PDB file of C-alpha atoms and ligand atoms in Angstrom:
ATOM      1  CA  MET A   1       0.040   0.265   0.600  1.00  0.00           C
ATOM      2  CA  LYS A   2       1.582   3.254  -0.850  1.00  0.00           C
ATOM      3  CA  ILE A   3       1.242   6.015   2.072  1.00  0.00           C
ATOM      4  CA  VAL A   4       2.161   9.520   1.414  1.00  0.00           C
ATOM      5  CA  VAL A   5       3.264  11.374   4.861  1.00  0.00           C
ATOM      6  CA  ILE A   6       3.270  15.194   4.497  1.00  0.00           C
ATOM      7  CA  GLY A   7       5.799  16.586   6.817  1.00  0.00           C
ATOM      8  CA  GLY A   8       7.398  13.146   6.597  1.00  0.00           C
ATOM      9  CA  THR A   9      10.562  14.396   7.505  1.00  0.00           C
ATOM     10  CA  GLY A  10       9.728  16.200  11.269  1.00  0.00           C
ATOM     11  CA  LEU A  11       9.249  15.169  14.865  1.00  0.00           C
ATOM     12  CA  ILE A  12       6.083  13.187  14.219  1.00  0.00           C
ATOM     13  CA  GLY A  13       6.403  12.637  10.576  1.00  0.00           C
ATOM     14  CA  SER A  14      10.068  11.104  10.471  1.00  0.00           C
ATOM     15  CA  LYS A  15       8.643   8.470  13.331  1.00  0.00           C
ATOM     16  CA  THR A  16       5.547   7.779  11.503  1.00  0.00           C
ATOM     17  CA  VAL A  17       7.536   6.738   7.838  1.00  0.00           C
ATOM     18  CA  ALA A  18       9.697   4.410  10.015  1.00  0.00           C
ATOM     19  CA  ILE A  19       6.960   2.468  11.671  1.00  0.00           C
ATOM     20  CA  LEU A  20       5.495   2.020   8.136  1.00  0.00           C
ATOM     21  CA  ARG A  21       8.548   1.556   6.609  1.00  0.00           C
ATOM     22  CA  GLN A  22       9.151  -1.487   9.260  1.00  0.00           C
ATOM     23  CA  GLY A  23       5.653  -2.705   8.061  1.00  0.00           C
ATOM     24  CA  GLY A  24       6.645  -3.120   4.622  1.00  0.00           C
ATOM     25  CA  HIS A  25       4.473  -0.413   2.792  1.00  0.00           C
ATOM     26  CA  GLU A  26       5.790   1.678   0.322  1.00  0.00           C
ATOM     27  CA  VAL A  27       6.513   5.095   2.232  1.00  0.00           C
ATOM     28  CA  VAL A  28       6.913   8.625   0.416  1.00  0.00           C
ATOM     29  CA  ALA A  29       8.500  10.908   3.396  1.00  0.00           C
ATOM     30  CA  ALA A  30       7.105  14.274   1.518  1.00  0.00           C
ATOM     31  CA  SER A  31       8.152  17.964   2.529  1.00  0.00           C
ATOM     32  CA  PRO A  32       9.298  21.015   0.821  1.00  0.00           C
ATOM     33  CA  ARG A  33      13.006  19.418   0.910  1.00  0.00           C
ATOM     34  CA  SER A  34      11.740  16.365  -1.021  1.00  0.00           C
ATOM     35  CA  GLY A  35      10.025  18.866  -3.850  1.00  0.00           C
ATOM     36  CA  VAL A  36       6.627  18.349  -2.115  1.00  0.00           C
ATOM     37  CA  ASN A  37       4.909  21.876  -0.967  1.00  0.00           C
ATOM     38  CA  THR A  38       1.386  21.811  -0.047  1.00  0.00           C
ATOM     39  CA  ILE A  39       1.485  25.717   0.096  1.00  0.00           C
ATOM     40  CA  THR A  40       2.645  26.248  -3.396  1.00  0.00           C
ATOM     41  CA  GLY A  41       1.572  22.821  -4.585  1.00  0.00           C
ATOM     42  CA  ASP A  42       5.050  21.815  -6.264  1.00  0.00           C
ATOM     43  CA  GLY A  43       4.920  17.897  -6.376  1.00  0.00           C
ATOM     44  CA  LEU A  44       1.438  17.424  -4.966  1.00  0.00           C
ATOM     45  CA  LYS A  45       0.110  16.165  -7.903  1.00  0.00           C
ATOM     46  CA  GLU A  46       2.982  13.644  -8.609  1.00  0.00           C
ATOM     47  CA  ALA A  47       3.111  12.532  -5.165  1.00  0.00           C
ATOM     48  CA  MET A  48      -0.674  11.394  -5.216  1.00  0.00           C
ATOM     49  CA  THR A  49      -0.360   8.804  -8.066  1.00  0.00           C
ATOM     50  CA  GLY A  50      -1.348   5.433  -6.794  1.00  0.00           C
ATOM     51  CA  THR A  51      -1.958   6.498  -3.458  1.00  0.00           C
ATOM     52  CA  HIS A  52      -4.402   5.119  -0.872  1.00  0.00           C
ATOM     53  CA  VAL A  53      -3.484   7.165   2.269  1.00  0.00           C
ATOM     54  CA  VAL A  54      -2.109  10.506   3.185  1.00  0.00           C
ATOM     55  CA  ILE A  55      -0.899  11.297   6.633  1.00  0.00           C
ATOM     56  CA  ASP A  56      -0.514  14.928   7.181  1.00  0.00           C
ATOM     57  CA  LEU A  57       1.482  16.228   9.412  1.00  0.00           C
ATOM     58  CA  ALA A  58       3.287  19.060   8.438  1.00  0.00           C
ATOM     59  CA  ASN A  59       3.778  22.165  10.765  1.00  0.00           C
ATOM     60  CA  ALA A  60       3.688  25.684   9.972  1.00  0.00           C
ATOM     61  CA  PRO A  61       7.162  27.425   9.813  1.00  0.00           C
ATOM     62  CA  SER A  62       5.679  30.532  11.765  1.00  0.00           C
ATOM     63  CA  PHE A  63       3.016  30.206  14.722  1.00  0.00           C
ATOM     64  CA  GLU A  64       2.011  33.973  14.628  1.00  0.00           C
ATOM     65  CA  ASP A  65      -1.677  34.109  14.743  1.00  0.00           C
ATOM     66  CA  LYS A  66      -1.849  34.993  11.362  1.00  0.00           C
ATOM     67  CA  ALA A  67       0.542  33.045   9.528  1.00  0.00           C
ATOM     68  CA  VAL A  68      -0.442  29.746  11.229  1.00  0.00           C
ATOM     69  CA  LEU A  69      -4.181  29.799   9.743  1.00  0.00           C
ATOM     70  CA  GLU A  70      -2.933  30.961   6.672  1.00  0.00           C
ATOM     71  CA  PHE A  71      -0.457  28.577   6.909  1.00  0.00           C
ATOM     72  CA  PHE A  72      -3.086  25.123   7.645  1.00  0.00           C
ATOM     73  CA  GLU A  73      -6.062  27.122   5.393  1.00  0.00           C
ATOM     74  CA  THR A  74      -3.810  26.983   2.150  1.00  0.00           C
ATOM     75  CA  SER A  75      -1.935  23.569   2.775  1.00  0.00           C
ATOM     76  CA  GLY A  76      -5.224  21.821   3.790  1.00  0.00           C
ATOM     77  CA  ARG A  77      -7.071  23.037   0.694  1.00  0.00           C
ATOM     78  CA  ASN A  78      -4.201  22.313  -1.765  1.00  0.00           C
ATOM     79  CA  LEU A  79      -3.361  18.697   0.111  1.00  0.00           C
ATOM     80  CA  LEU A  80      -7.156  17.853  -0.206  1.00  0.00           C
ATOM     81  CA  ALA A  81      -7.675  19.114  -3.822  1.00  0.00           C
ATOM     82  CA  ALA A  82      -5.237  16.961  -4.765  1.00  0.00           C
ATOM     83  CA  GLU A  83      -6.088  13.930  -2.685  1.00  0.00           C
ATOM     84  CA  ALA A  84      -9.794  13.802  -4.245  1.00  0.00           C
ATOM     85  CA  ALA A  85      -8.855  14.784  -7.620  1.00  0.00           C
ATOM     86  CA  ALA A  86      -6.657  10.950  -7.346  1.00  0.00           C
ATOM     87  CA  ASN A  87      -9.098   9.387  -5.387  1.00  0.00           C
ATOM     88  CA  VAL A  88      -7.074   9.082  -2.168  1.00  0.00           C
ATOM     89  CA  GLN A  89      -8.655   6.439   0.243  1.00  0.00           C
ATOM     90  CA  HIS A  90      -7.715   7.832   3.711  1.00  0.00           C
ATOM     91  CA  HIS A  91      -6.758  11.331   4.997  1.00  0.00           C
ATOM     92  CA  VAL A  92      -5.120  10.890   8.630  1.00  0.00           C
ATOM     93  CA  ALA A  93      -4.643  14.388  10.120  1.00  0.00           C
ATOM     94  CA  LEU A  94      -3.061  14.829  13.569  1.00  0.00           C
ATOM     95  CA  SER A  95      -4.590  17.800  15.572  1.00  0.00           C
ATOM     96  CA  ILE A  96      -4.773  18.661  19.226  1.00  0.00           C
ATOM     97  CA  VAL A  97      -7.141  18.064  22.125  1.00  0.00           C
ATOM     98  CA  ALA A  98      -9.438  20.403  22.946  1.00  0.00           C
ATOM     99  CA  ILE A  99      -8.962  22.843  20.133  1.00  0.00           C
ATOM    100  CA  ASP A 100     -12.291  23.658  19.790  1.00  0.00           C
ATOM    101  CA  ARG A 101     -13.014  24.810  23.233  1.00  0.00           C
ATOM    102  CA  THR A 102      -9.985  26.406  24.141  1.00  0.00           C
ATOM    103  CA  ASP A 103      -9.316  29.607  22.196  1.00  0.00           C
ATOM    104  CA  ASN A 104      -5.419  30.547  20.982  1.00  0.00           C
ATOM    105  CA  GLY A 105      -4.134  31.374  17.582  1.00  0.00           C
ATOM    106  CA  TYR A 106      -2.406  27.887  17.054  1.00  0.00           C
ATOM    107  CA  PHE A 107      -5.749  26.393  18.224  1.00  0.00           C
ATOM    108  CA  ARG A 108      -8.077  28.508  16.076  1.00  0.00           C
ATOM    109  CA  ALA A 109      -5.632  27.525  12.928  1.00  0.00           C
ATOM    110  CA  LYS A 110      -6.219  23.553  13.815  1.00  0.00           C
ATOM    111  CA  VAL A 111      -9.900  24.027  13.683  1.00  0.00           C
ATOM    112  CA  ALA A 112      -9.809  25.775  10.335  1.00  0.00           C
ATOM    113  CA  GLN A 113      -7.928  22.549   9.176  1.00  0.00           C
ATOM    114  CA  GLU A 114     -10.280  20.190  10.674  1.00  0.00           C
ATOM    115  CA  LYS A 115     -13.512  22.048   9.379  1.00  0.00           C
ATOM    116  CA  LEU A 116     -11.868  21.647   5.623  1.00  0.00           C
ATOM    117  CA  ILE A 117     -10.856  17.892   6.224  1.00  0.00           C
ATOM    118  CA  LYS A 118     -14.539  17.368   7.095  1.00  0.00           C
ATOM    119  CA  ALA A 119     -15.834  19.405   3.995  1.00  0.00           C
ATOM    120  CA  SER A 120     -13.621  17.686   1.747  1.00  0.00           C
ATOM    121  CA  GLY A 121     -15.363  14.479   1.054  1.00  0.00           C
ATOM    122  CA  VAL A 122     -12.200  12.223   1.428  1.00  0.00           C
ATOM    123  CA  PRO A 123     -12.849   9.847   3.844  1.00  0.00           C
ATOM    124  CA  TYR A 124     -10.634  10.940   7.238  1.00  0.00           C
ATOM    125  CA  THR A 125      -9.511   9.905  10.538  1.00  0.00           C
ATOM    126  CA  ILE A 126      -8.537  12.727  12.855  1.00  0.00           C
ATOM    127  CA  ALA A 127      -6.209  11.809  15.470  1.00  0.00           C
ATOM    128  CA  ARG A 128      -6.248  14.848  18.206  1.00  0.00           C
ATOM    129  CA  ALA A 129      -3.425  14.215  20.561  1.00  0.00           C
ATOM    130  CA  THR A 130      -2.530  16.302  23.574  1.00  0.00           C
ATOM    131  CA  GLN A 131       0.678  18.048  23.971  1.00  0.00           C
ATOM    132  CA  PHE A 132       3.997  16.440  22.863  1.00  0.00           C
ATOM    133  CA  MET A 133       6.413  15.837  25.948  1.00  0.00           C
ATOM    134  CA  GLU A 134       9.036  17.359  23.248  1.00  0.00           C
ATOM    135  CA  PHE A 135       7.153  20.630  23.711  1.00  0.00           C
ATOM    136  CA  LEU A 136       7.734  20.880  27.429  1.00  0.00           C
ATOM    137  CA  GLY A 137      10.436  23.250  27.053  1.00  0.00           C
ATOM    138  CA  GLY A 138       8.690  25.599  24.585  1.00  0.00           C
ATOM    139  CA  ILE A 139       6.085  25.837  26.716  1.00  0.00           C
ATOM    140  CA  ALA A 140       8.109  26.783  29.835  1.00  0.00           C
ATOM    141  CA  ASP A 141       9.764  29.166  27.479  1.00  0.00           C
ATOM    142  CA  SER A 142       6.585  31.044  26.515  1.00  0.00           C
ATOM    143  CA  SER A 143       5.419  31.500  30.268  1.00  0.00           C
ATOM    144  CA  VAL A 144       8.802  33.281  31.291  1.00  0.00           C
ATOM    145  CA  ASP A 145       8.409  35.646  33.988  1.00  0.00           C
ATOM    146  CA  GLY A 146      11.816  37.018  35.448  1.00  0.00           C
ATOM    147  CA  ASN A 147      13.999  34.159  36.981  1.00  0.00           C
ATOM    148  CA  THR A 148      10.189  32.040  37.120  1.00  0.00           C
ATOM    149  CA  VAL A 149       7.924  29.984  34.757  1.00  0.00           C
ATOM    150  CA  ARG A 150       4.265  31.383  35.647  1.00  0.00           C
ATOM    151  CA  LEU A 151       1.721  29.018  34.546  1.00  0.00           C
ATOM    152  CA  PRO A 152      -1.711  28.002  35.635  1.00  0.00           C
ATOM    153  CA  PRO A 153      -1.792  24.715  37.865  1.00  0.00           C
ATOM    154  CA  ILE A 154      -4.385  23.210  35.198  1.00  0.00           C
ATOM    155  CA  LEU A 155      -4.775  19.770  34.064  1.00  0.00           C
ATOM    156  CA  PHE A 156      -2.431  18.364  31.331  1.00  0.00           C
ATOM    157  CA  GLN A 157      -1.643  14.948  30.435  1.00  0.00           C
ATOM    158  CA  PRO A 158       1.948  15.227  27.761  1.00  0.00           C
ATOM    159  CA  ILE A 159       2.590  12.447  25.402  1.00  0.00           C
ATOM    160  CA  ALA A 160       5.681  11.397  23.759  1.00  0.00           C
ATOM    161  CA  SER A 161       6.367  11.517  20.186  1.00  0.00           C
ATOM    162  CA  ASP A 162       7.384   7.894  19.641  1.00  0.00           C
ATOM    163  CA  ASP A 163       3.807   6.972  21.151  1.00  0.00           C
ATOM    164  CA  VAL A 164       1.663   9.674  18.702  1.00  0.00           C
ATOM    165  CA  ALA A 165       4.018   8.170  15.936  1.00  0.00           C
ATOM    166  CA  ALA A 166       2.746   4.688  16.924  1.00  0.00           C
ATOM    167  CA  MET A 167      -0.937   5.630  17.264  1.00  0.00           C
ATOM    168  CA  VAL A 168      -0.668   7.718  14.026  1.00  0.00           C
ATOM    169  CA  ALA A 169       0.577   4.277  11.951  1.00  0.00           C
ATOM    170  CA  ASP A 170      -2.111   2.244  13.256  1.00  0.00           C
ATOM    171  CA  ALA A 171      -4.953   4.851  12.570  1.00  0.00           C
ATOM    172  CA  ALA A 172      -3.241   5.108   8.893  1.00  0.00           C
ATOM    173  CA  LEU A 173      -3.713   1.438   8.171  1.00  0.00           C
ATOM    174  CA  ALA A 174      -7.144   1.175   9.760  1.00  0.00           C
ATOM    175  CA  THR A 175     -10.616   1.844   8.048  1.00  0.00           C
ATOM    176  CA  PRO A 176     -11.367   5.549   8.018  1.00  0.00           C
ATOM    177  CA  ARG A 177     -13.197   6.468  11.088  1.00  0.00           C
ATOM    178  CA  ASN A 178     -14.631   9.767   9.395  1.00  0.00           C
ATOM    179  CA  GLY A 179     -14.528  11.236  12.959  1.00  0.00           C
ATOM    180  CA  ILE A 180     -12.035  11.935  15.438  1.00  0.00           C
ATOM    181  CA  VAL A 181     -10.020   9.808  17.840  1.00  0.00           C
ATOM    182  CA  GLU A 182      -8.431  10.968  20.946  1.00  0.00           C
ATOM    183  CA  ILE A 183      -4.429  10.443  22.100  1.00  0.00           C
ATOM    184  CA  ALA A 184      -3.078  11.104  25.471  1.00  0.00           C
ATOM    185  CA  GLY A 185       0.273  10.431  27.700  1.00  0.00           C
ATOM    186  CA  PRO A 186      -0.191   7.981  30.449  1.00  0.00           C
ATOM    187  CA  GLU A 187       0.005  10.327  33.425  1.00  0.00           C
ATOM    188  CA  ARG A 188      -2.064  13.297  33.920  1.00  0.00           C
ATOM    189  CA  ALA A 189      -0.786  15.862  36.554  1.00  0.00           C
ATOM    190  CA  PRO A 190      -0.958  19.809  37.108  1.00  0.00           C
ATOM    191  CA  LEU A 191       0.792  21.773  34.481  1.00  0.00           C
ATOM    192  CA  THR A 192       2.725  23.473  37.018  1.00  0.00           C
ATOM    193  CA  GLU A 193       3.921  20.204  38.281  1.00  0.00           C
ATOM    194  CA  ILE A 194       5.031  18.260  35.058  1.00  0.00           C
ATOM    195  CA  ILE A 195       7.160  21.710  33.840  1.00  0.00           C
ATOM    196  CA  ALA A 196       8.431  21.583  37.218  1.00  0.00           C
ATOM    197  CA  ARG A 197       9.564  17.943  37.026  1.00  0.00           C
ATOM    198  CA  TYR A 198      10.836  18.499  33.646  1.00  0.00           C
ATOM    199  CA  LEU A 199      12.549  21.830  34.434  1.00  0.00           C
ATOM    200  CA  LYS A 200      14.421  19.842  37.223  1.00  0.00           C
ATOM    201  CA  ALA A 201      15.390  17.132  35.543  1.00  0.00           C
ATOM    202  CA  ILE A 202      17.374  18.945  32.990  1.00  0.00           C
ATOM    203  CA  GLY A 203      19.041  20.925  35.443  1.00  0.00           C
ATOM    204  CA  ASP A 204      17.146  24.617  34.601  1.00  0.00           C
ATOM    205  CA  PRO A 205      17.183  26.345  37.629  1.00  0.00           C
ATOM    206  CA  ARG A 206      13.828  28.434  36.927  1.00  0.00           C
ATOM    207  CA  GLU A 207      11.163  27.758  39.328  1.00  0.00           C
ATOM    208  CA  VAL A 208       7.717  27.784  38.314  1.00  0.00           C
ATOM    209  CA  VAL A 209       5.048  30.177  40.007  1.00  0.00           C
ATOM    210  CA  SER A 210       1.306  28.600  40.099  1.00  0.00           C
ATOM    211  CA  ASP A 211      -0.813  31.363  39.012  1.00  0.00           C
ATOM    212  CA  PRO A 212      -4.456  30.584  38.226  1.00  0.00           C
ATOM    213  CA  GLU A 213      -4.687  33.531  36.307  1.00  0.00           C
ATOM    214  CA  ALA A 214      -1.539  33.085  34.090  1.00  0.00           C
ATOM    215  CA  ARG A 215      -2.372  32.258  30.621  1.00  0.00           C
ATOM    216  CA  TYR A 216      -1.573  29.185  27.789  1.00  0.00           C
ATOM    217  CA  TRP A 217      -0.143  30.605  24.739  1.00  0.00           C
ATOM    218  CA  GLY A 218      -2.288  33.932  25.169  1.00  0.00           C
ATOM    219  CA  GLY A 219      -5.557  32.154  25.845  1.00  0.00           C
ATOM    220  CA  ARG A 220      -7.669  31.969  29.089  1.00  0.00           C
ATOM    221  CA  VAL A 221      -7.734  28.160  30.485  1.00  0.00           C
ATOM    222  CA  ASP A 222      -9.346  26.505  33.006  1.00  0.00           C
ATOM    223  CA  GLN A 223      -8.976  22.625  34.886  1.00  0.00           C
ATOM    224  CA  ARG A 224      -9.735  20.909  32.009  1.00  0.00           C
ATOM    225  CA  SER A 225      -9.093  23.232  29.058  1.00  0.00           C
ATOM    226  CA  LEU A 226      -6.145  20.576  27.503  1.00  0.00           C
ATOM    227  CA  VAL A 227      -7.196  17.173  28.467  1.00  0.00           C
ATOM    228  CA  SER A 228      -9.808  14.922  27.007  1.00  0.00           C
ATOM    229  CA  LEU A 229     -13.603  14.797  28.225  1.00  0.00           C
ATOM    230  CA  GLY A 230     -14.070  11.399  27.106  1.00  0.00           C
ATOM    231  CA  GLU A 231     -12.352   8.283  26.520  1.00  0.00           C
ATOM    232  CA  ALA A 232      -8.311   8.834  25.346  1.00  0.00           C
ATOM    233  CA  ARG A 233      -6.209   6.205  23.728  1.00  0.00           C
ATOM    234  CA  LEU A 234      -2.939   6.112  26.303  1.00  0.00           C
ATOM    235  CA  GLY A 235       0.315   5.874  25.238  1.00  0.00           C
ATOM    236  CA  ARG A 236       2.942   3.883  27.379  1.00  0.00           C
ATOM    237  CA  ILE A 237       6.036   6.577  28.106  1.00  0.00           C
ATOM    238  CA  GLY A 238       5.205   8.428  30.818  1.00  0.00           C
ATOM    239  CA  LEU A 239       7.274  11.497  31.592  1.00  0.00           C
ATOM    240  CA  ASP A 240      10.382   9.856  34.108  1.00  0.00           C
ATOM    241  CA  GLU A 241      10.921   7.325  31.231  1.00  0.00           C
ATOM    242  CA  TRP A 242      10.828   9.728  28.569  1.00  0.00           C
ATOM    243  CA  LEU A 243      13.295  11.839  30.529  1.00  0.00           C
ATOM    244  CA  ARG A 244      15.331   8.783  30.172  1.00  0.00           C
ATOM    245  CA  ARG A 245      15.078   7.914  26.967  1.00  0.00           C
ATOM    246  CA  SER A 246      16.277  11.740  26.020  1.00  0.00           C
ATOM    247  CA  LYS A 247      19.300  11.989  28.453  1.00  0.00           C
ATOM    248  CA  ALA A 248      20.369   8.796  27.019  1.00  0.00           C
ATOM    249  CA  ALA A 249      20.070   9.774  23.280  1.00  0.00           C
ATOM    250  CA  ALA A 250      21.364  12.978  24.043  1.00  0.00           C
TER     251      ALA A 250
HETATM  252  N1  LIG B 301       3.190  20.298  19.329  1.00  0.00           N
HETATM  253  C1  LIG B 301       2.584  19.586  20.048  1.00  0.00           C
HETATM  254  O1  LIG B 301       2.314  19.434  21.583  1.00  0.00           O
HETATM  255  C2  LIG B 301       1.157  19.138  19.400  1.00  0.00           C
HETATM  256  C3  LIG B 301       0.558  17.999  19.849  1.00  0.00           C
HETATM  257  C4  LIG B 301      -0.734  17.997  18.651  1.00  0.00           C
HETATM  258  C5  LIG B 301      -0.697  18.006  17.427  1.00  0.00           C
HETATM  259  N2  LIG B 301       0.578  18.677  17.248  1.00  0.00           N
HETATM  260  C6  LIG B 301       0.571  18.771  15.288  1.00  0.00           C
HETATM  261  O2  LIG B 301       1.554  17.585  14.772  1.00  0.00           O
HETATM  262  C7  LIG B 301       1.654  17.727  13.718  1.00  0.00           C
HETATM  263  C8  LIG B 301       3.174  17.430  13.175  1.00  0.00           C
HETATM  264  O3  LIG B 301       3.929  18.277  14.349  1.00  0.00           O
HETATM  265  P1  LIG B 301       5.706  18.143  14.438  1.00  0.00           P
HETATM  266  O4  LIG B 301       6.091  18.563  15.533  1.00  0.00           O
HETATM  267  O5  LIG B 301       6.002  16.950  14.071  1.00  0.00           O
HETATM  268  O6  LIG B 301       6.017  19.415  12.888  1.00  0.00           O
HETATM  269  P2  LIG B 301       7.843  19.599  12.583  1.00  0.00           P
HETATM  270  O7  LIG B 301       8.767  18.771  13.710  1.00  0.00           O
HETATM  271  O8  LIG B 301       8.052  20.966  12.840  1.00  0.00           O
HETATM  272  O9  LIG B 301       7.801  19.191  11.329  1.00  0.00           O
HETATM  273  C9  LIG B 301       7.121  20.109  10.177  1.00  0.00           C
HETATM  274  C10 LIG B 301       6.892  19.240   8.659  1.00  0.00           C
HETATM  275  O10 LIG B 301       6.312  20.320   8.012  1.00  0.00           O
HETATM  276  C11 LIG B 301       6.703  20.236   6.807  1.00  0.00           C
HETATM  277  N3  LIG B 301       6.597  21.279   6.336  1.00  0.00           N
HETATM  278  C12 LIG B 301       6.353  22.957   6.623  1.00  0.00           C
HETATM  279  N4  LIG B 301       6.226  23.261   5.496  1.00  0.00           N
HETATM  280  C13 LIG B 301       5.436  22.289   4.313  1.00  0.00           C
HETATM  281  C14 LIG B 301       4.860  22.293   3.517  1.00  0.00           C
HETATM  282  N5  LIG B 301       4.570  24.180   2.782  1.00  0.00           N
HETATM  283  N6  LIG B 301       4.330  21.657   2.677  1.00  0.00           N
HETATM  284  C15 LIG B 301       4.727  20.296   3.054  1.00  0.00           C
HETATM  285  N7  LIG B 301       5.528  19.970   4.515  1.00  0.00           N
HETATM  286  C16 LIG B 301       5.625  21.113   4.893  1.00  0.00           C
HETATM  287  C17 LIG B 301       8.103  20.322   7.037  1.00  0.00           C
HETATM  288  O11 LIG B 301       9.446  20.006   5.915  1.00  0.00           O
HETATM  289  P3  LIG B 301      11.075  20.295   6.012  1.00  0.00           P
HETATM  290  O12 LIG B 301      11.592  19.287   7.181  1.00  0.00           O
HETATM  291  O13 LIG B 301      11.411  20.038   4.860  1.00  0.00           O
HETATM  292  O14 LIG B 301      10.805  21.787   6.640  1.00  0.00           O
HETATM  293  C18 LIG B 301       8.402  19.060   8.306  1.00  0.00           C
HETATM  294  O15 LIG B 301       8.565  17.859   7.903  1.00  0.00           O
HETATM  295  C19 LIG B 301       1.544  19.427  13.564  1.00  0.00           C
HETATM  296  O16 LIG B 301       0.453  19.262  12.645  1.00  0.00           O
HETATM  297  C20 LIG B 301       0.749  19.836  15.062  1.00  0.00           C
HETATM  298  O17 LIG B 301      -0.181  20.865  14.932  1.00  0.00           O
HETATM  299  C21 LIG B 301       1.499  19.150  17.845  1.00  0.00           C
END
């Protein structure tokens, strides 16, 4: 089965490509560097020829509100039109848990991406993941206040990229859900506690300050703004195991 992974050179894309290739599938790791660009349309038609499944794991080069919205809208439109023309049988996309009930510019762009998928007529599965453990440093950096990191003590359940890639690969090989599946890490704890454990483990001296009024990427959040409200499929790699693996790989 031919599978095209858009964003196949990225964090999740490269791991997903490796898993599917190990399973004996013909996998194209598509990205601008390999001549496939969902914004300009370059290489899209050729990549789609004979393709059964497309997995969209592209990410925007800029997370600025307007730029990220434009990226996911243009990319989604071009990609889904090319898939429809080539009669692709399954579109799999990676989205984020709670984007439709938690407000920030990046989440609004992912909502727009999901809307295009649902309206495209291409059979689809949207996998909504919680935040990647690889993103914990970025969250800390986004909330710096002098020598401290100021965060709301809301519930948080990050997932390791290895677990995400395994579940995305599973979704791509299954029948299209024409709906959403949610995936999350095995451990739920306050965001403040998880970031503090992360900073301590990497030897970062910044202290985490708990502030119920602090925002998450500029948006207001409450206790359950970033976690699944239903039954998410859980990964196997907890934070301590992920930290151990990250240290061993460094
Ligand atoms: N961060 C989180 O916590 C989180 C949580 C849930 C879901 N997600 C979603 O997960 C997805 C993958 O994220 P990631 O962190 O793995 O991304 P990433 O490491 O930043 O990789 C982005 C990929 O997109 C490709 N790309 C960029 N512009 C492109 C274009 N115009 N056409 C085709 N490909 C393009 C890049 O190709 P080059 O290498 O050639 O530049 C790269 O392969 C994203 O959609 C994100 O929204 C993220």
